[in-house]
Short mmCIF file of C-alpha atoms in Angstrom, two decimals:
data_model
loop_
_atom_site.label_atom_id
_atom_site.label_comp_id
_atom_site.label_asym_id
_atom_site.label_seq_id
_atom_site.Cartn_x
_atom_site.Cartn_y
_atom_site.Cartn_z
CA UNK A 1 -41.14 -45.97 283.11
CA UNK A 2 -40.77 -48.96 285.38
CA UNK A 3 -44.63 -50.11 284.84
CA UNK A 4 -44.00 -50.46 280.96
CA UNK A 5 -40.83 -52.13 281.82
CA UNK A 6 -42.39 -54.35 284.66
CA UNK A 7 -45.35 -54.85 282.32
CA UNK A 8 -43.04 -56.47 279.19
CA UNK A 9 -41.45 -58.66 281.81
CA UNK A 10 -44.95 -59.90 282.87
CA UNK A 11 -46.67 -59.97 280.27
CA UNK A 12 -47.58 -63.32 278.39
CA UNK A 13 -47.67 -64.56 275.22
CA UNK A 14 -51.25 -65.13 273.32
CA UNK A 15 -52.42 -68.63 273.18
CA UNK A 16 -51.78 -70.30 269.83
CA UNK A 17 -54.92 -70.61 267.71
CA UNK A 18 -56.82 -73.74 267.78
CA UNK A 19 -55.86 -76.39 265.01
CA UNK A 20 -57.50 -76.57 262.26
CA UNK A 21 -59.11 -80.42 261.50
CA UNK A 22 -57.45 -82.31 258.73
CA UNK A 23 -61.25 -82.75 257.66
CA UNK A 24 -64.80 -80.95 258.13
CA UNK A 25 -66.98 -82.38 260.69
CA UNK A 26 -70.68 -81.80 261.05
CA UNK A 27 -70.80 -80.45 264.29
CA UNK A 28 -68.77 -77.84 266.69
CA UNK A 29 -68.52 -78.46 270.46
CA UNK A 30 -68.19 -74.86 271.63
CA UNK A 31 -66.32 -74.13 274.98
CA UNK A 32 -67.99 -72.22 278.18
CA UNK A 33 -67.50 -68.43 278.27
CA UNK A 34 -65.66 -67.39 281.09
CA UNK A 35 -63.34 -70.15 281.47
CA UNK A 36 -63.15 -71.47 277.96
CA UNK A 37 -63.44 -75.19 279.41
CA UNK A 38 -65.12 -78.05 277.23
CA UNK A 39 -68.33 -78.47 278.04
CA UNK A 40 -67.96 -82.05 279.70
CA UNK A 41 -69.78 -82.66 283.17
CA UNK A 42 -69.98 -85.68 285.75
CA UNK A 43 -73.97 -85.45 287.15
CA UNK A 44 -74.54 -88.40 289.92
CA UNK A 45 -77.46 -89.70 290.85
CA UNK A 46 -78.84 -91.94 293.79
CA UNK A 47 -76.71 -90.32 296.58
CA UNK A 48 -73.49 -90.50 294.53
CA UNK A 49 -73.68 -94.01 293.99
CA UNK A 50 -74.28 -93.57 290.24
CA UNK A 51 -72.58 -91.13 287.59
CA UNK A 52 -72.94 -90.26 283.88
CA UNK A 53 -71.31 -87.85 281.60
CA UNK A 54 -72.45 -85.81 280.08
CA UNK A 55 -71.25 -83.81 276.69
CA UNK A 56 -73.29 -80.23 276.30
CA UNK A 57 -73.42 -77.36 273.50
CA UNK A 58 -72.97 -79.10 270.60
CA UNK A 59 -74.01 -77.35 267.50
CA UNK A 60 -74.70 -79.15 264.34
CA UNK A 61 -75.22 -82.94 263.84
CA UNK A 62 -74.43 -84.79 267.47
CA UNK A 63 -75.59 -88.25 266.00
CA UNK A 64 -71.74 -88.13 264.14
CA UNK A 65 -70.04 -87.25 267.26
CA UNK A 66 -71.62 -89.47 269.50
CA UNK A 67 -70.74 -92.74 266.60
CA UNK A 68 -67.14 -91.53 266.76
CA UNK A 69 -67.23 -91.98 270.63
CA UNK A 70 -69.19 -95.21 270.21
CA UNK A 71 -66.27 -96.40 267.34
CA UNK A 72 -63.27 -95.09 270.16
CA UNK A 73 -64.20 -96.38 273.12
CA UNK A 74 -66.84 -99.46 272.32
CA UNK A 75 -67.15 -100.22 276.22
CA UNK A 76 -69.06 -97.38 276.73
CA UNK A 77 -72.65 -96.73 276.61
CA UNK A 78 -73.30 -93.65 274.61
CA UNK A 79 -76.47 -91.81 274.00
CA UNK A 80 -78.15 -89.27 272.27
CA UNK A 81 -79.87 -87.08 273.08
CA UNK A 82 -82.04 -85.09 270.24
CA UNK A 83 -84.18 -82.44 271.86
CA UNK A 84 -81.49 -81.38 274.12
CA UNK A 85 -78.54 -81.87 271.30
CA UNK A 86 -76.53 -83.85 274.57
CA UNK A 87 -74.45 -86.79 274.72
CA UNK A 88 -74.54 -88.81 278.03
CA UNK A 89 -72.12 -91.69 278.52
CA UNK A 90 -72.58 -93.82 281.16
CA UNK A 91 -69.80 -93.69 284.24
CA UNK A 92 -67.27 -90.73 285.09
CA UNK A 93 -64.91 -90.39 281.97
CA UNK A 94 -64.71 -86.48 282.01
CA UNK A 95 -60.82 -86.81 281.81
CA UNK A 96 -60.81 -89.32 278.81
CA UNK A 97 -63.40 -87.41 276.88
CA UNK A 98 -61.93 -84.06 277.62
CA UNK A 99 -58.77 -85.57 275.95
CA UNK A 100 -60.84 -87.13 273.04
CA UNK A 101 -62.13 -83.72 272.33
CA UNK A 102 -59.09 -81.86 272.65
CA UNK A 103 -57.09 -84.20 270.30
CA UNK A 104 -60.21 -83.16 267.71
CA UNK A 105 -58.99 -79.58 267.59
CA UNK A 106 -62.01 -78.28 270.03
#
């Protein structure tokens, strides 16, 4: 009796379902498994003096997602990679780009 009690008072709400884009875009950025994070990552190079981002599992057409980033943030250098289907951006804007893709509905 108490555990179903204690369990209703502990329990919490499902998340609310993603939102759904006012438009359809030709690609998906699909989060990590057993966090559900987006798939956003600082790598450094040259003993930390260097860092890029880079954007992983993209699925679908990349070019269009890496133009949007180009046409929202101009300053940064942005490129693509086709083989790998990555996006690497040139200094550490995880936070900025985590936001850019969360605004997206991903």
């Amino acid at each position: 009796m108490f555990s179903r009690l204690a369990h209703r008072l502990y329990s919490t709400a499902a998340a609310a379902p993603p939102t759904v884009l006012e438009y359809r875009v030709p690609y998906f950025v699909h989060r990590t498994k057993p966090g559900l994070q987006l798939p956003v990552y600082p790598r450094y190079t040259f003993k930390g003096t260097q860092c890029a981002t880079f954007v992983r599992r993209i699925e679908g057409n990349g070019k269009v997602l890496a133009d949007q980033i180009r046409a929202e943030f101009p300053d940064w250098t942005v490129a693509y990679n086709t083989t790998t289907n990555q996006i690497k951006i040139k200094g550490y804007v995880v936070p900025q780009l985590r936001q850019f893709l969360t605004e997206r509905g991903f």
